[in-house]
Coordinates of N, CA and C and ligand atoms in Angstrom, one line a residue:
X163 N -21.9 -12.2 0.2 CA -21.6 -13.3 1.1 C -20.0 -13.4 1.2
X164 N -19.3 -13.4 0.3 CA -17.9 -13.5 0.0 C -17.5 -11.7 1.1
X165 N -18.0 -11.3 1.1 CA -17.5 -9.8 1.7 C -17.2 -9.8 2.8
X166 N -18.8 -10.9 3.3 CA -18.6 -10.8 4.9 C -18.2 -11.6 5.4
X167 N -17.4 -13.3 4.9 CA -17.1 -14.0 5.2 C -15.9 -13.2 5.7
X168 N -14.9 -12.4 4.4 CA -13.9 -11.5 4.7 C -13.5 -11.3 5.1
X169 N -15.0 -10.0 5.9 CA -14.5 -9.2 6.6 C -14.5 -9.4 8.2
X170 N -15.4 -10.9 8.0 CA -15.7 -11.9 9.6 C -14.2 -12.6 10.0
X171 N -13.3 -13.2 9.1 CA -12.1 -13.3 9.1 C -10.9 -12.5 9.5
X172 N -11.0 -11.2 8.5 CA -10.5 -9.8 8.9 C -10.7 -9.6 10.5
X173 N -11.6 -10.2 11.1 CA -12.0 -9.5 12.3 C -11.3 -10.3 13.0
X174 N -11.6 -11.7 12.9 CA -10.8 -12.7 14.0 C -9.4 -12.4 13.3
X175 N -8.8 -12.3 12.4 CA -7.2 -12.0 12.4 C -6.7 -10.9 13.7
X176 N -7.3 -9.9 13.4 CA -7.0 -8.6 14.1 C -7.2 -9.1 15.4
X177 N -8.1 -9.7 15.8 CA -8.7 -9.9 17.5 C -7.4 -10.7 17.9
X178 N -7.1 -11.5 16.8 CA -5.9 -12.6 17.3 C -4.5 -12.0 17.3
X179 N -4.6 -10.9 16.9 CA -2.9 -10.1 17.0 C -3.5 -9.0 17.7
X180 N -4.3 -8.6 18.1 CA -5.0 -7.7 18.9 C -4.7 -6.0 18.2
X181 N -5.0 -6.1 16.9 CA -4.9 -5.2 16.3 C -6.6 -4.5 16.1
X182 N -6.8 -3.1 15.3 CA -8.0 -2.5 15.4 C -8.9 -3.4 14.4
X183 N -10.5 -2.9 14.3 CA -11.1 -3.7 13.5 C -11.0 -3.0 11.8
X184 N -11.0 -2.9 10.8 CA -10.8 -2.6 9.4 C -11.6 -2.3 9.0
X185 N -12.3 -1.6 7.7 CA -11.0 -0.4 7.5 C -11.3 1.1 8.1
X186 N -10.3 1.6 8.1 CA -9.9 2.7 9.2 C -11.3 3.8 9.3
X187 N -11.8 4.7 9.5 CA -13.0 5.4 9.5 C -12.3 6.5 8.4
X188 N -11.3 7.3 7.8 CA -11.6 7.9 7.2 C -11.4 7.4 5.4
X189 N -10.8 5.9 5.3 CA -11.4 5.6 4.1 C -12.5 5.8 3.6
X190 N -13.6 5.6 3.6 CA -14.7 6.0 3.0 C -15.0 7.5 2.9
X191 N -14.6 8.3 3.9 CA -14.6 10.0 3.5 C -13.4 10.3 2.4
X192 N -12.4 9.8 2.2 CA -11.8 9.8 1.4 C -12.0 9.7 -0.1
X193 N -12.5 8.5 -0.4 CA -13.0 8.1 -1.5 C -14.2 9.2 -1.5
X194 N -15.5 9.6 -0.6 CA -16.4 10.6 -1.2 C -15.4 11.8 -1.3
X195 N -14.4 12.4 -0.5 CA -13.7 13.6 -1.0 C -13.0 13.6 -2.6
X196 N -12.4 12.2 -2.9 CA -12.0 12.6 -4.2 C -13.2 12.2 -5.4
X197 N -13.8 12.0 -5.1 CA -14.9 12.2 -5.8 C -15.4 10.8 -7.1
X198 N -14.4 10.2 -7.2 CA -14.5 8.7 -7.9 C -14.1 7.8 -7.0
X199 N -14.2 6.1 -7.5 CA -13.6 4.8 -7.1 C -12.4 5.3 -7.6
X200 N -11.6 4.6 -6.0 CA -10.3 4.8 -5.7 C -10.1 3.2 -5.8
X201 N -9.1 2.6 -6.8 CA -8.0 1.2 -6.2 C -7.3 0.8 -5.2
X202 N -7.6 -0.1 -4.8 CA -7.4 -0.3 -3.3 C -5.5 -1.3 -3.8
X203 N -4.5 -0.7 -3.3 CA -3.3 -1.7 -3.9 C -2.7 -2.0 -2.2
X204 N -3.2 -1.8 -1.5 CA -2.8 -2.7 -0.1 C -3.6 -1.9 1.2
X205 N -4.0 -2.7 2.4 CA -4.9 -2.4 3.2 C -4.1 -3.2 4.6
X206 N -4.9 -4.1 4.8 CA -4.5 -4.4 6.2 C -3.6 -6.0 5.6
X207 N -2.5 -5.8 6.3 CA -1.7 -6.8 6.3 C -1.5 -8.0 7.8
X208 N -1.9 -9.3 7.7 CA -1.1 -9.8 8.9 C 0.4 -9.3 9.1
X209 N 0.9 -10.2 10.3 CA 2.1 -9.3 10.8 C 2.9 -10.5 9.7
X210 N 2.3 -11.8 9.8 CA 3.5 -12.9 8.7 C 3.8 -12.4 7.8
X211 N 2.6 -11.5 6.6 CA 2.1 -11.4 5.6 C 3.4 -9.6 5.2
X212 N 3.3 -9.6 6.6 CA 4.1 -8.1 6.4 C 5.4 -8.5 6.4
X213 N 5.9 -9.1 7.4 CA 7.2 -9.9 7.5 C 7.9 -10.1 6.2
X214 N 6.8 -11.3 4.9 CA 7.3 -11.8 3.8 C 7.7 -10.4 2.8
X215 N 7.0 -9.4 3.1 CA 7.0 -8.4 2.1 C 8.6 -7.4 2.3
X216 N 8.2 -7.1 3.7 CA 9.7 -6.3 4.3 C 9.9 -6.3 5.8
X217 N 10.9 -7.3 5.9 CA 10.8 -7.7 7.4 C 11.0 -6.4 8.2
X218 N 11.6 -5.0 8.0 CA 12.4 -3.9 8.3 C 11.2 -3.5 8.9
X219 N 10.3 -3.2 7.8 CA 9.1 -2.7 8.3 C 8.0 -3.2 8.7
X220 N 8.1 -4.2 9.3 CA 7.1 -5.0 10.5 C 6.4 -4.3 11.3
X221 N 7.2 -3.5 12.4 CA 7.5 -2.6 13.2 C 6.9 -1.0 12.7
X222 N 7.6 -0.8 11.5 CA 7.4 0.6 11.5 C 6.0 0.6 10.3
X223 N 5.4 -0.3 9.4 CA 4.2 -0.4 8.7 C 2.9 -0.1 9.5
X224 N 2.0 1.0 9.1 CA 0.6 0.9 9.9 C -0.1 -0.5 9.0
X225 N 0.3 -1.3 8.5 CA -0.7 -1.9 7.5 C -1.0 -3.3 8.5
X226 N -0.2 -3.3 9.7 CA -0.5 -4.6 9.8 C -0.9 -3.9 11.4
X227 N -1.7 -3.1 11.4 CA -2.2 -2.0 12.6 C -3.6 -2.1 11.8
X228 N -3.8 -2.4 11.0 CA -5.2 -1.9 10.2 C -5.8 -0.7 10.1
X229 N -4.8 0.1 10.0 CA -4.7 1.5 10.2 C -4.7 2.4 8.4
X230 N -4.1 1.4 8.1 CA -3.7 1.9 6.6 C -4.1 1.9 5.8
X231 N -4.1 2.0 4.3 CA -4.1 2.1 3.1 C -3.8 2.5 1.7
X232 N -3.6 2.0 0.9 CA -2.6 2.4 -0.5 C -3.8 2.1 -1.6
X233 N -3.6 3.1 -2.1 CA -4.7 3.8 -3.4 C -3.8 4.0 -4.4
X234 N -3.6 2.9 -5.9 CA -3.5 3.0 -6.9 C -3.0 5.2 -7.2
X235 N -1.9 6.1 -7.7 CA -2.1 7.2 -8.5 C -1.7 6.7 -9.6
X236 N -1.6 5.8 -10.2 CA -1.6 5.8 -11.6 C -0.1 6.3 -12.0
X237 N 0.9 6.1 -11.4 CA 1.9 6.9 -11.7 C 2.1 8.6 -12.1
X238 N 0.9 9.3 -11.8 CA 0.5 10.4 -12.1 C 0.3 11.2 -11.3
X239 N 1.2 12.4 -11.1 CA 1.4 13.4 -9.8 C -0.1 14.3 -9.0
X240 N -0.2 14.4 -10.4 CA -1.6 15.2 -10.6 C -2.9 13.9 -9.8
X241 N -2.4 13.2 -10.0 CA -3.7 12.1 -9.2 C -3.4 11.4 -8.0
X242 N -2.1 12.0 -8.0 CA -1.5 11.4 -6.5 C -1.2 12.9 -5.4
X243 N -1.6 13.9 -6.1 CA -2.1 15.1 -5.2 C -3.2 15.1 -4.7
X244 N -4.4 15.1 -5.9 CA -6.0 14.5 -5.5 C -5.6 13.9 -4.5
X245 N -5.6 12.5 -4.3 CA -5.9 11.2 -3.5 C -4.9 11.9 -2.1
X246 N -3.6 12.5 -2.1 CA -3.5 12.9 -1.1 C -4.0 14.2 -0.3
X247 N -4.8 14.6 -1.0 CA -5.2 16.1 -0.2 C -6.8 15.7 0.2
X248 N -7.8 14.5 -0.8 CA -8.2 13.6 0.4 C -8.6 13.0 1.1
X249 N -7.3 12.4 1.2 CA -6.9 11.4 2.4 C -6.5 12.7 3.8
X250 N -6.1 13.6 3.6 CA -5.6 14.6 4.4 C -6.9 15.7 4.8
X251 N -7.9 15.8 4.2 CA -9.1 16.1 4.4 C -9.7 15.7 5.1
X252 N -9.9 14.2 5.9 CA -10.2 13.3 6.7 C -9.0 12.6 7.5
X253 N -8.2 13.8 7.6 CA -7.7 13.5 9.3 C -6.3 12.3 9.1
X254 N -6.2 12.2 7.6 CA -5.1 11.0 7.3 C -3.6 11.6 7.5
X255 N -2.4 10.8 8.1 CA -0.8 11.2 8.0 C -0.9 10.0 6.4
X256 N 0.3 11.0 5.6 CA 0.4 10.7 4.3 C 1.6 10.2 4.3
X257 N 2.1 9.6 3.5 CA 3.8 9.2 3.4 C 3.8 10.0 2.5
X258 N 5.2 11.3 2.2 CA 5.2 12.2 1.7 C 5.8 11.1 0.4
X259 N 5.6 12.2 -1.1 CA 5.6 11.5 -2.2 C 7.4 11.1 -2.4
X260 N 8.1 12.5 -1.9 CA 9.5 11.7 -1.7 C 10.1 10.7 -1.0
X261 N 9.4 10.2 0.1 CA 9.5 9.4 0.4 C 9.0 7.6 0.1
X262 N 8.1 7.8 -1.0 CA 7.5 6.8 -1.7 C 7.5 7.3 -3.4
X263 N 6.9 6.5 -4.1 CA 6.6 7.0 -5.5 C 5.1 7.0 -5.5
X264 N 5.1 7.8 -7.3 CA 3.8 8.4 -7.7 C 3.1 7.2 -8.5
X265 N 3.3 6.0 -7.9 CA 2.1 5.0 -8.4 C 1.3 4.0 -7.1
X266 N 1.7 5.0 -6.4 CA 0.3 4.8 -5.2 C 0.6 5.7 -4.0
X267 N -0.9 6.0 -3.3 CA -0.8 7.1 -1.9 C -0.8 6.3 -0.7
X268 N 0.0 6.4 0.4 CA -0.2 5.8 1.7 C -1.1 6.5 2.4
X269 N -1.8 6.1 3.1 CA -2.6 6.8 3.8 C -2.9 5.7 5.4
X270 N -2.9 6.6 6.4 CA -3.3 5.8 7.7 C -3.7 7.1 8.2
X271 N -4.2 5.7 9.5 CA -4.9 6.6 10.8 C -4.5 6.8 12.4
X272 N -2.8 6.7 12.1 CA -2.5 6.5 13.1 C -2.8 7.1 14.5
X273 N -3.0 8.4 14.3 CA -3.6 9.8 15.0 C -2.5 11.1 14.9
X274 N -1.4 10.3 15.5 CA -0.4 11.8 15.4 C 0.6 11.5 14.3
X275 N 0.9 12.1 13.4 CA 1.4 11.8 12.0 C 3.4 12.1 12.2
X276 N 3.7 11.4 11.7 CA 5.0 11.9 11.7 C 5.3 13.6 11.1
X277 N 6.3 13.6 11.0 CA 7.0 15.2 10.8 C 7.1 15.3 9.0
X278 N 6.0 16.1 8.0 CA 6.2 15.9 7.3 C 5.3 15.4 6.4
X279 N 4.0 14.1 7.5 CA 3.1 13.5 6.6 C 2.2 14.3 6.5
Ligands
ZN626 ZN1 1.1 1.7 2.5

């Protein structure tokens, strides 16, 4: 009940900023590619909600696209390779690890990936 209230909410958000509906199609190929439950540490963001976090990236975040998601690596390279090869298995642009750290994977669906993801 609580899921679908959610994800009935999730839906009118998106409709109301005319964003896609959540979550992206290759999360769930993801999670069966790596082979366990993956932690979910950020997903779809409103645009307010993205604003308060880092206004900079309002604009350039897929998270408030409903495009996105960030999976817990545990601070651990070795499990932030897993979860990115994947997420890249199912068609995902990755935020490369230098450009983020090893205690979570970006993953979206944008379609054409930046140079690098
Ligand atoms: Zn992210």
């Amino acid at each position: 009940m609580v899921v679908v209230v959610f994800r009935n909410l999730l839906r009118f958000l998106q409709r109301r900023h005319g964003e896609r509906i959540y979550p992206p199609a290759g999360a769930d190929g993801t999670r069966t590619n790596y082979g366990s439950p993956l932690t979910t540490t950020a997903a779809y963001r409103c645009p307010d909600k993205q604003n308060d976090i880092n206004s900079r990236a309002l604009y350039d975040s897929r998270h408030h696209h409903g495009d996105a998601m960030d999976w817990s690596s545990s601070s651990s390279d070795t499990i932030w390779t897993s979860i990115k090869n994947a997420a890249k298995y199912n068609y995902a642009c990755v935020e490369p690890l230098a450009q983020s750290t090893n205690d979570h994977v970006h993953a979206d669906w944008r379609g054409i990936c930046p140079t690098g993801w």
